[in-house]
CSV table of C-alpha atoms and ligand atoms in Angstrom, one decimal:
chain,number,residue,atom,x,y,z
A,1315,MET,CA,106.4,93.9,70.5
A,1316,LYS,CA,108.3,93.1,67.3
A,1317,ILE,CA,110.6,90.2,66.5
A,1318,ASN,CA,113.3,90.5,63.8
A,1319,LEU,CA,115.0,87.4,62.5
A,1320,TYR,CA,117.9,87.1,60.1
A,1321,ASN,CA,120.6,84.5,59.2
A,1322,ASP,CA,124.2,85.7,58.9
A,1323,SER,CA,126.8,84.3,56.6
A,1324,ARG,CA,127.9,81.8,59.3
A,1325,ASP,CA,124.3,80.5,59.4
A,1326,ILE,CA,123.8,82.0,62.9
A,1327,CYS,CA,120.2,83.0,63.4
A,1328,HIS,CA,119.8,86.3,65.1
A,1329,VAL,CA,116.6,87.0,66.8
A,1330,THR,CA,116.0,90.5,68.2
A,1331,VAL,CA,113.0,91.1,70.4
A,1332,ILE,CA,111.9,94.8,70.5
A,1333,GLY,CA,109.5,95.8,73.2
A,1334,GLU,CA,108.2,93.7,76.2
A,1335,LEU,CA,106.6,90.3,75.7
A,1336,GLU,CA,103.5,91.5,77.5
A,1337,SER,CA,100.6,89.2,76.6
A,1338,PHE,CA,100.1,85.5,76.3
A,1339,SER,CA,99.8,85.8,72.5
A,1340,GLU,CA,103.0,87.8,72.2
A,1341,GLU,CA,104.8,85.1,74.2
A,1342,ASN,CA,103.2,82.5,71.8
A,1343,THR,CA,104.6,84.5,68.8
A,1344,PHE,CA,108.0,84.5,70.3
A,1345,LEU,CA,107.9,80.7,71.1
A,1346,GLU,CA,106.6,79.9,67.6
A,1347,SER,CA,109.4,82.0,66.0
A,1348,ILE,CA,112.0,80.1,68.1
A,1349,GLU,CA,110.5,76.7,67.4
A,1350,ALA,CA,110.9,77.4,63.7
A,1351,VAL,CA,114.7,78.1,64.0
A,1352,LYS,CA,115.8,76.2,67.0
A,1353,SER,CA,118.1,73.7,65.2
A,1354,LYS,CA,120.4,76.6,64.2
A,1355,THR,CA,122.9,78.4,66.3
A,1356,LEU,CA,120.9,81.1,67.9
A,1357,HIS,CA,121.7,84.6,69.1
A,1358,ILE,CA,118.7,86.1,70.9
A,1359,THR,CA,118.7,89.7,72.0
A,1360,PHE,CA,116.1,91.2,74.3
A,1361,LEU,CA,116.2,95.0,73.8
A,1362,ASP,CA,113.5,96.2,76.1
A,1363,ALA,CA,112.2,93.4,78.2
A,1364,ASN,CA,112.7,93.7,81.9
A,1365,ILE,CA,111.0,90.5,82.7
A,1366,LEU,CA,109.9,87.3,80.8
A,1367,GLY,CA,107.0,84.9,81.4
A,1368,ASN,CA,107.7,81.4,82.7
A,1369,ARG,CA,107.1,79.7,79.3
A,1370,THR,CA,109.8,81.9,77.8
A,1371,VAL,CA,112.1,81.3,80.7
A,1372,GLU,CA,111.7,77.5,80.3
A,1373,CYS,CA,112.3,77.8,76.5
A,1374,LEU,CA,115.5,79.7,77.1
A,1375,TYR,CA,116.6,77.2,79.7
A,1376,GLN,CA,116.0,74.3,77.4
A,1377,LEU,CA,117.7,76.0,74.5
A,1378,GLN,CA,120.8,76.8,76.5
A,1379,LYS,CA,120.9,73.2,77.7
A,1380,ASN,CA,120.3,71.5,74.4
A,1381,TYR,CA,121.3,73.8,71.6
A,1382,THR,CA,123.9,76.5,70.9
A,1383,LEU,CA,122.4,79.7,72.3
A,1384,ARG,CA,123.9,83.1,73.0
A,1385,LEU,CA,121.6,85.4,74.9
A,1386,PHE,CA,122.0,89.2,75.0
A,1387,VAL,CA,120.0,91.5,77.3
A,1388,LEU,CA,120.0,95.2,77.6
A,1389,LYS,CA,118.2,95.5,80.9
A,1390,ALA,CA,120.1,94.8,84.1
A,1391,TYR,CA,116.9,93.7,85.8
A,1392,LEU,CA,116.4,90.9,83.2
A,1393,PHE,CA,120.0,89.9,83.4
A,1394,SER,CA,119.8,89.4,87.2
A,1395,TYR,CA,116.5,87.6,87.0
A,1396,LEU,CA,117.7,85.1,84.4
A,1397,TYR,CA,121.0,84.6,86.2
A,1398,SER,CA,119.1,83.8,89.4
A,1399,LEU,CA,117.4,81.0,87.5
A,1400,GLY,CA,120.6,79.6,86.1
A,1401,ILE,CA,120.2,81.1,82.6
A,1402,TYR,CA,123.3,82.9,81.4
A,1403,SER,CA,123.1,86.0,79.3
A,1404,ASN,CA,125.5,88.7,78.2
A,1405,PHE,CA,124.5,92.0,79.7
A,1406,VAL,CA,125.0,94.7,77.1
A,1407,ALA,CA,125.4,97.9,79.2
A,1408,SER,CA,124.1,100.9,77.4
A,1409,LYS,CA,126.4,103.9,77.6
A,1410,SER,CA,125.3,106.4,80.2
A,1411,LEU,CA,122.0,107.9,79.3
A,1412,MET,CA,123.3,111.2,80.4
A,1413,GLU,CA,125.3,113.4,77.9
A,1414,ASN,CA,127.1,116.7,78.0
A,1415,GLN,CA,127.5,117.1,81.7
A,1416,THR,CA,129.0,120.3,82.8
A,1417,GLU,CA,128.0,120.5,86.5
A,1418,LYS,CA,130.6,119.6,89.1
A,1419,SER,CA,128.5,119.3,92.3
A,1420,CYS,CA,127.5,115.8,93.4
A,1421,ASN,CA,125.3,116.5,96.3
A,1422,ALA,CA,121.7,117.2,96.5
A,1423,GLU,CA,120.2,119.3,99.3
A,1424,PRO,CA,117.1,117.7,101.0
A,1425,GLU,CA,114.9,120.6,99.7
A,1426,GLU,CA,116.0,120.0,96.1
A,1427,VAL,CA,115.3,116.3,96.5
A,1428,LYS,CA,111.8,117.0,97.8
A,1429,LEU,CA,111.1,119.2,94.7
A,1430,PHE,CA,112.5,116.5,92.5
A,1431,LEU,CA,110.2,113.9,94.1
A,1432,GLN,CA,107.2,116.2,93.5
A,1433,ASP,CA,108.2,116.5,89.8
A,1434,ILE,CA,108.5,112.7,89.5
A,1435,LYS,CA,105.0,112.4,91.0
A,1436,GLU,CA,103.6,114.9,88.5
A,1437,ARG,CA,105.4,113.5,85.5
A,1438,TYR,CA,105.3,109.7,86.1
A,1439,GLY,CA,102.5,109.3,88.8
A,1440,TYR,CA,104.8,107.6,91.3
A,1441,ASP,CA,104.6,109.3,94.7
A,1442,TYR,CA,107.8,109.1,96.7
A,1443,THR,CA,107.3,112.5,98.4
A,1444,LEU,CA,106.6,110.8,101.8
A,1445,TYR,CA,109.5,108.4,101.8
A,1446,GLN,CA,112.3,108.7,104.2
A,1447,ILE,CA,114.4,111.4,102.6
A,1448,GLU,CA,117.9,110.1,103.7
A,1449,SER,CA,117.2,106.7,102.2
A,1450,ILE,CA,115.8,108.1,99.0
A,1451,THR,CA,118.7,110.5,98.6
A,1452,ARG,CA,121.2,107.6,99.0
A,1453,ARG,CA,119.3,105.8,96.2
A,1454,ILE,CA,119.4,108.8,93.9
A,1455,GLN,CA,123.1,109.1,94.5
A,1456,ALA,CA,123.7,105.4,93.8
A,1457,CYS,CA,121.8,105.8,90.5
A,1458,MET,CA,123.8,108.9,89.6
A,1459,LEU,CA,127.0,107.0,90.3
A,1460,LYS,CA,125.9,104.1,88.1
A,1461,GLU,CA,125.0,106.6,85.3
A,1462,ASN,CA,128.3,108.4,85.9
A,1463,VAL,CA,126.5,111.7,86.6
A,1464,ARG,CA,127.9,114.3,88.9
A,1465,GLY,CA,125.4,117.2,88.6
A,1466,PHE,CA,122.1,116.8,90.4
A,1467,LYS,CA,120.4,119.5,88.4
A,1468,GLN,CA,121.3,117.8,85.1
A,1469,PHE,CA,120.3,114.4,86.5
A,1470,ARG,CA,116.9,115.8,87.6
A,1471,GLN,CA,116.3,117.3,84.2
A,1472,ALA,CA,117.3,114.1,82.4
A,1473,ILE,CA,115.1,111.9,84.6
A,1474,LEU,CA,112.1,114.1,83.9
A,1475,GLN,CA,112.7,114.1,80.1
A,1476,ASN,CA,113.9,110.5,79.7
A,1477,GLU,CA,111.5,107.7,80.7
A,1478,GLN,CA,114.2,105.0,80.2
A,1479,LEU,CA,116.4,106.8,82.7
A,1480,PHE,CA,113.5,107.1,85.2
A,1481,GLU,CA,113.0,103.4,84.9
A,1482,GLN,CA,116.6,102.9,86.2
A,1483,LEU,CA,116.0,105.3,89.1
A,1484,PHE,CA,112.6,103.5,89.9
A,1485,LEU,CA,114.5,100.3,90.3
A,1486,TYR,CA,117.0,102.0,92.6
A,1487,PHE,CA,114.0,103.2,94.7
A,1488,SER,CA,112.7,99.6,95.0
A,1489,VAL,CA,114.3,97.4,97.7
A,1490,ASN,CA,112.9,94.0,97.0
A,1491,THR,CA,114.7,91.8,99.5
A,1492,THR,CA,112.5,88.9,100.6
A,1493,GLU,CA,112.6,85.1,101.3
A,1494,PHE,CA,110.3,82.2,101.9
A,1495,PHE,CA,109.0,82.1,105.5
A,1496,ARG,CA,111.1,85.2,106.4
A,1497,ASN,CA,111.3,85.5,110.2
A,1498,PRO,CA,109.8,82.0,110.6
A,1499,GLU,CA,108.9,82.6,114.2
A,1500,VAL,CA,106.2,85.1,112.9
A,1501,PHE,CA,104.7,82.4,110.7
A,1502,ASN,CA,104.7,80.1,113.6
A,1503,GLU,CA,102.8,82.6,115.6
A,1504,ILE,CA,100.4,83.3,112.8
A,1505,LYS,CA,99.8,79.5,112.5
A,1506,ASN,CA,99.2,79.1,116.3
A,1507,LYS,CA,97.4,82.3,117.2
A,1508,ILE,CA,95.8,83.8,114.1
A,1509,VAL,CA,94.9,80.8,111.9
A,1510,PRO,CA,92.5,79.4,114.5
A,1511,TYR,CA,90.5,82.6,114.2
A,1512,LEU,CA,90.7,82.6,110.4
A,1513,SER,CA,89.5,79.0,110.3
A,1514,THR,CA,86.1,80.0,111.8
A,1515,TYR,CA,85.2,82.1,108.6
A,1516,PRO,CA,83.4,80.4,105.7
A,1517,ASN,CA,85.9,82.2,103.4
A,1518,ILE,CA,89.2,83.8,104.2
A,1519,LYS,CA,90.5,86.9,102.6
A,1520,ILE,CA,94.2,88.0,103.0
A,1521,TRP,CA,96.1,90.9,101.6
A,1522,CYS,CA,99.8,90.8,101.3
A,1523,ALA,CA,100.9,94.4,100.7
A,1524,GLY,CA,104.5,95.0,99.4
A,1525,CYS,CA,104.8,91.4,98.4
A,1526,SER,CA,107.9,91.8,96.2
A,1527,THR,CA,108.7,88.7,94.2
A,1528,GLY,CA,106.0,86.6,95.9
A,1529,GLU,CA,107.8,84.5,98.5
A,1530,GLU,CA,105.7,85.9,101.3
A,1531,PRO,CA,102.2,85.3,99.8
A,1532,TYR,CA,103.3,81.9,98.6
A,1533,SER,CA,104.6,81.1,102.2
A,1534,LEU,CA,101.2,82.0,103.5
A,1535,ALA,CA,99.5,79.8,100.9
A,1536,ILE,CA,101.8,76.9,101.7
A,1537,LEU,CA,101.0,77.3,105.5
A,1538,LEU,CA,97.2,77.5,104.8
A,1539,ASN,CA,97.4,74.5,102.5
A,1540,GLU,CA,99.2,72.4,105.1
A,1541,MET,CA,96.4,73.4,107.5
A,1542,GLY,CA,93.7,72.4,105.1
A,1543,LEU,CA,92.4,76.0,104.7
A,1544,LEU,CA,93.7,77.0,101.3
A,1545,LYS,CA,90.6,75.9,99.4
A,1546,LYS,CA,88.5,78.6,101.1
A,1547,THR,CA,91.2,81.3,101.0
A,1548,GLN,CA,91.8,84.1,98.5
A,1549,ILE,CA,95.1,86.0,98.8
A,1550,TYR,CA,95.6,89.4,97.2
A,1551,ALA,CA,99.3,90.2,96.7
A,1552,THR,CA,100.3,93.7,95.6
A,1553,ASP,CA,103.4,95.8,95.1
A,1554,ILE,CA,104.3,99.2,93.6
A,1555,ASN,CA,106.9,97.6,91.3
A,1556,PRO,CA,105.4,96.0,88.2
A,1557,TYR,CA,108.5,93.9,87.5
A,1558,VAL,CA,108.5,92.1,90.8
A,1559,ILE,CA,104.7,91.4,90.3
A,1560,GLU,CA,105.5,89.7,87.0
A,1561,GLU,CA,108.3,87.6,88.7
A,1562,ALA,CA,105.8,86.7,91.4
A,1563,LYS,CA,103.2,85.5,88.9
A,1564,ASN,CA,105.8,83.3,87.2
A,1565,GLY,CA,106.5,81.6,90.6
A,1566,LEU,CA,110.0,80.5,89.5
A,1567,TYR,CA,112.7,80.5,92.2
A,1568,SER,CA,116.4,79.8,92.3
A,1569,LEU,CA,117.6,76.5,93.8
A,1570,LYS,CA,120.5,78.5,95.3
A,1571,ASN,CA,118.4,79.6,98.2
A,1572,LEU,CA,116.9,76.2,98.9
A,1573,GLU,CA,118.8,75.5,102.1
A,1574,LYS,CA,117.7,78.8,103.7
A,1575,ASN,CA,114.1,78.3,102.5
A,1576,ILE,CA,114.0,74.8,104.0
A,1577,GLU,CA,115.6,76.0,107.2
A,1578,ASN,CA,113.0,78.8,107.5
A,1579,TYR,CA,110.1,76.4,106.6
A,1580,ARG,CA,111.1,74.0,109.4
A,1581,SER,CA,111.5,76.8,111.9
A,1582,SER,CA,108.0,78.1,111.1
A,1583,GLY,CA,106.6,74.9,112.5
A,1584,VAL,CA,104.7,74.0,109.3
A,1585,LYS,CA,104.5,70.2,109.0
A,1586,GLY,CA,105.3,68.6,105.6
A,1587,SER,CA,108.0,69.0,103.1
A,1588,PHE,CA,108.9,72.4,101.5
A,1589,MET,CA,109.7,70.8,98.1
A,1590,ASP,CA,106.3,69.2,97.9
A,1591,ASN,CA,105.1,72.6,96.9
A,1592,PHE,CA,107.3,72.9,93.9
A,1593,THR,CA,108.4,71.2,90.7
A,1594,VAL,CA,112.1,71.1,89.9
A,1595,LYS,CA,112.7,72.6,86.4
A,1596,GLY,CA,116.5,72.5,86.2
A,1597,ASP,CA,118.4,75.1,88.2
A,1598,TYR,CA,115.2,76.6,89.4
A,1599,ILE,CA,111.9,75.5,90.9
A,1600,GLU,CA,108.3,76.4,90.1
A,1601,ILE,CA,105.6,76.8,92.6
A,1602,ASN,CA,102.6,74.4,92.2
A,1603,GLU,CA,99.6,75.5,90.3
A,1604,GLU,CA,97.2,74.9,93.2
A,1605,LEU,CA,99.0,77.5,95.2
A,1606,LYS,CA,99.4,80.0,92.3
A,1607,GLU,CA,95.8,80.0,91.5
A,1608,LYS,CA,94.9,81.1,95.1
A,1609,ILE,CA,96.8,84.3,94.7
A,1610,LEU,CA,95.9,87.4,92.7
A,1611,PHE,CA,99.0,89.5,92.0
A,1612,PHE,CA,98.6,93.1,90.9
A,1613,GLN,CA,100.4,96.4,91.0
A,1614,HIS,CA,99.1,98.7,93.7
A,1615,SER,CA,100.7,101.5,95.6
A,1616,LEU,CA,100.2,102.2,99.3
A,1617,ASP,CA,100.7,105.9,98.8
A,1618,GLY,CA,97.2,106.3,97.3
A,1619,ASN,CA,93.9,106.4,99.1
A,1620,GLY,CA,92.3,103.4,97.4
A,1621,ILE,CA,91.4,100.7,99.9
A,1622,LEU,CA,90.9,97.0,99.1
A,1623,ASN,CA,88.4,95.9,101.7
A,1624,GLU,CA,87.0,93.2,103.9
A,1625,PHE,CA,90.2,91.3,104.7
A,1626,HIS,CA,90.6,89.1,107.7
A,1627,LEU,CA,94.4,89.4,107.7
A,1628,ILE,CA,96.8,92.0,106.2
A,1629,MET,CA,100.5,91.3,106.0
A,1630,CYS,CA,102.7,94.3,105.2
A,1631,ARG,CA,106.3,93.6,106.3
A,1632,ASN,CA,109.4,95.6,105.7
A,1633,VAL,CA,107.6,98.3,103.6
A,1634,LEU,CA,106.5,101.0,106.1
A,1635,ILE,CA,110.2,101.2,107.2
A,1636,TYR,CA,110.8,103.3,104.0
A,1637,PHE,CA,108.0,105.7,104.7
A,1638,THR,CA,107.8,108.9,106.8
A,1639,PRO,CA,105.6,108.6,109.9
A,1640,LEU,CA,102.9,110.6,108.0
A,1641,LEU,CA,102.7,108.1,105.2
A,1642,GLN,CA,102.9,105.2,107.6
A,1643,ARG,CA,99.9,106.6,109.4
A,1644,LYS,CA,98.1,107.0,106.1
A,1645,ALA,CA,98.9,103.3,105.2
A,1646,LEU,CA,97.8,102.1,108.6
A,1647,GLU,CA,94.5,104.0,108.3
A,1648,ASN,CA,94.0,102.4,104.9
A,1649,PHE,CA,94.7,99.0,106.4
A,1650,ALA,CA,92.2,99.5,109.2
A,1651,ASN,CA,89.6,100.5,106.6
A,1652,SER,CA,90.4,97.5,104.5
A,1653,LEU,CA,90.0,95.0,107.4
A,1654,GLU,CA,86.9,93.2,108.7
A,1655,ARG,CA,85.9,93.7,112.3
A,1656,ASN,CA,88.4,91.8,114.4
A,1657,GLY,CA,90.9,91.8,111.4
A,1658,PHE,CA,94.6,91.3,112.0
A,1659,LEU,CA,97.6,93.2,110.8
A,1660,VAL,CA,101.2,91.9,110.6
A,1661,LEU,CA,104.1,94.3,110.3
A,1662,GLY,CA,107.9,93.7,109.9
A,1663,LYS,CA,110.3,93.1,112.7
A,1664,SER,CA,111.7,96.7,112.7
A,1665,GLU,CA,108.3,98.3,112.3
A,1666,GLY,CA,105.6,99.3,114.7
A,1667,ILE,CA,102.6,101.5,115.4
A,1668,LEU,CA,103.9,103.7,118.2
A,1669,HIS,CA,105.4,106.7,116.4
A,1670,ASN,CA,102.9,107.0,113.6
A,1671,ASN,CA,99.7,107.1,115.8
A,1672,GLY,CA,98.8,103.6,114.7
A,1673,TYR,CA,97.2,103.0,118.1
A,1674,ASP,CA,94.3,105.1,116.8
A,1675,PHE,CA,93.4,102.1,114.6
A,1676,PHE,CA,95.0,99.0,116.1
A,1677,CYS,CA,95.8,97.4,119.4
A,1678,ASP,CA,98.6,94.9,120.3
A,1679,PHE,CA,97.8,91.3,119.7
A,1680,ASN,CA,101.4,90.1,120.1
A,1681,LYS,CA,103.7,93.1,120.3
A,1682,ALA,CA,106.9,91.0,120.1
A,1683,TYR,CA,105.9,89.5,116.8
A,1684,LYS,CA,104.4,92.8,115.5
A,1685,LEU,CA,100.9,91.3,115.3
A,1686,TYR,CA,98.0,93.8,115.7
A,1687,LYS,CA,94.3,93.7,115.9
A,1688,LYS,CA,91.9,96.3,114.5
A,1689,ILE,CA,90.2,98.4,117.2
A,1690,GLU,CA,86.4,98.0,117.4
A,1691,GLU,CA,84.6,101.2,116.2
B,2724,SAM,C1,111.9,94.8,101.4
B,2724,SAM,S1,110.5,94.3,100.3
B,2724,SAM,C2,109.6,93.4,101.5
B,2724,SAM,C3,109.0,92.2,100.9
B,2724,SAM,C4,108.2,91.3,101.8
B,2724,SAM,N1,107.1,92.0,102.4
B,2724,SAM,C5,109.1,90.8,102.9
B,2724,SAM,O1,109.0,91.3,104.0
B,2724,SAM,O2,109.9,89.9,102.7
B,2724,SAM,C6,109.6,95.9,100.2
B,2724,SAM,C7,108.6,95.9,99.1
B,2724,SAM,O3,107.8,97.0,99.2
B,2724,SAM,C8,107.5,97.5,97.9
B,2724,SAM,N2,107.0,98.9,98.1
B,2724,SAM,C9,107.7,100.0,98.3
B,2724,SAM,N3,106.9,101.1,98.4
B,2724,SAM,C10,105.7,100.7,98.1
B,2724,SAM,C11,104.4,101.3,98.0
B,2724,SAM,N4,104.3,102.6,98.1
B,2724,SAM,N5,103.3,100.5,97.7
B,2724,SAM,C12,103.4,99.2,97.6
B,2724,SAM,N6,104.6,98.5,97.7
B,2724,SAM,C13,105.7,99.3,97.9
B,2724,SAM,C14,108.8,97.4,97.2
B,2724,SAM,O4,108.6,97.5,95.8
B,2724,SAM,C15,109.3,96.1,97.7
B,2724,SAM,O5,109.0,95.0,96.8
């Protein structure tokens, strides 16, 4: 990471941040640089950052409120993230990363897409070869449209040569929709039927797989806190997408969704007040430290074989839906191997274990709510 500073003839201070602010000390360097120039009119540009830490977010929020700040970002992901927290930036769209297009055809045949996914796996290490082909093709086409590309062959070549372009496609592959206490009736069922089992263990270990921006593991932490069990709980929360993991670690959420969050919270049957778990920071809220410190967020992909083990509960909702039955089965087998005897699995509303041979590893605990129990060996 590098920071360039210069003052122009109008005494505007231009700060350009090159690279990601990855570590605590890089964030410190940025904050110290800003502290030194903050009385001036500031133009800050983030060239490469997709995500910023919560101290930087707070600094930008305060600068925008109290000083004259213009913010420029080159990554659409960062633009949306800041916007959701009430921080307004100018998105400088780079021109299409594709040049010299000659091909006319738009469509990609499934066989071509499969070969392309194989190439991506070899070049970048992300394995999408066992994702539902229709859905992945739609996402490729959406990315091609955004990049104004018509030829699949050229697109494929460019993705394999240009890491920046792959980053765009990767974000198209990632559907991160989530909310606090999503499908609250499921949380209610977990509270009434699963938590009584969990409470009998000296320590509780939970894995939230495909956790997106963190609302789901934080909801679990809130629920367990209200039930007096958080102190003896450790939650592992993982996702394939490193940017959502960084967002989750920040624990900053827009106030715009507050009504829906509170409605879900109430319907989940958890007693207490949703807002007791947050500090209001302006147009956004920050999750309390006592909840944050009980969750270990890290990047992890369910397409590999690596198991994280000895969990009492695994929650993996609205993730398997994007996988072929073969990959679903592989993930379910991994979950079974990662669970303690008598461990529980919670899947999403539209998911199940019937068409992927999941009954080899699990039995129904409450079919309607997609709660399953590991089969005894
Ligand atoms: C629709 S979100 C679901 C979030 C949350 N579980 C919920 O139900 O609200 C799906 C998440 O799964 C993640 N995902 C997709 N493929 C994955 C994989 N192979 N391994 C881990 N996470 C994956 C995506 O990045 C995304 O954040």
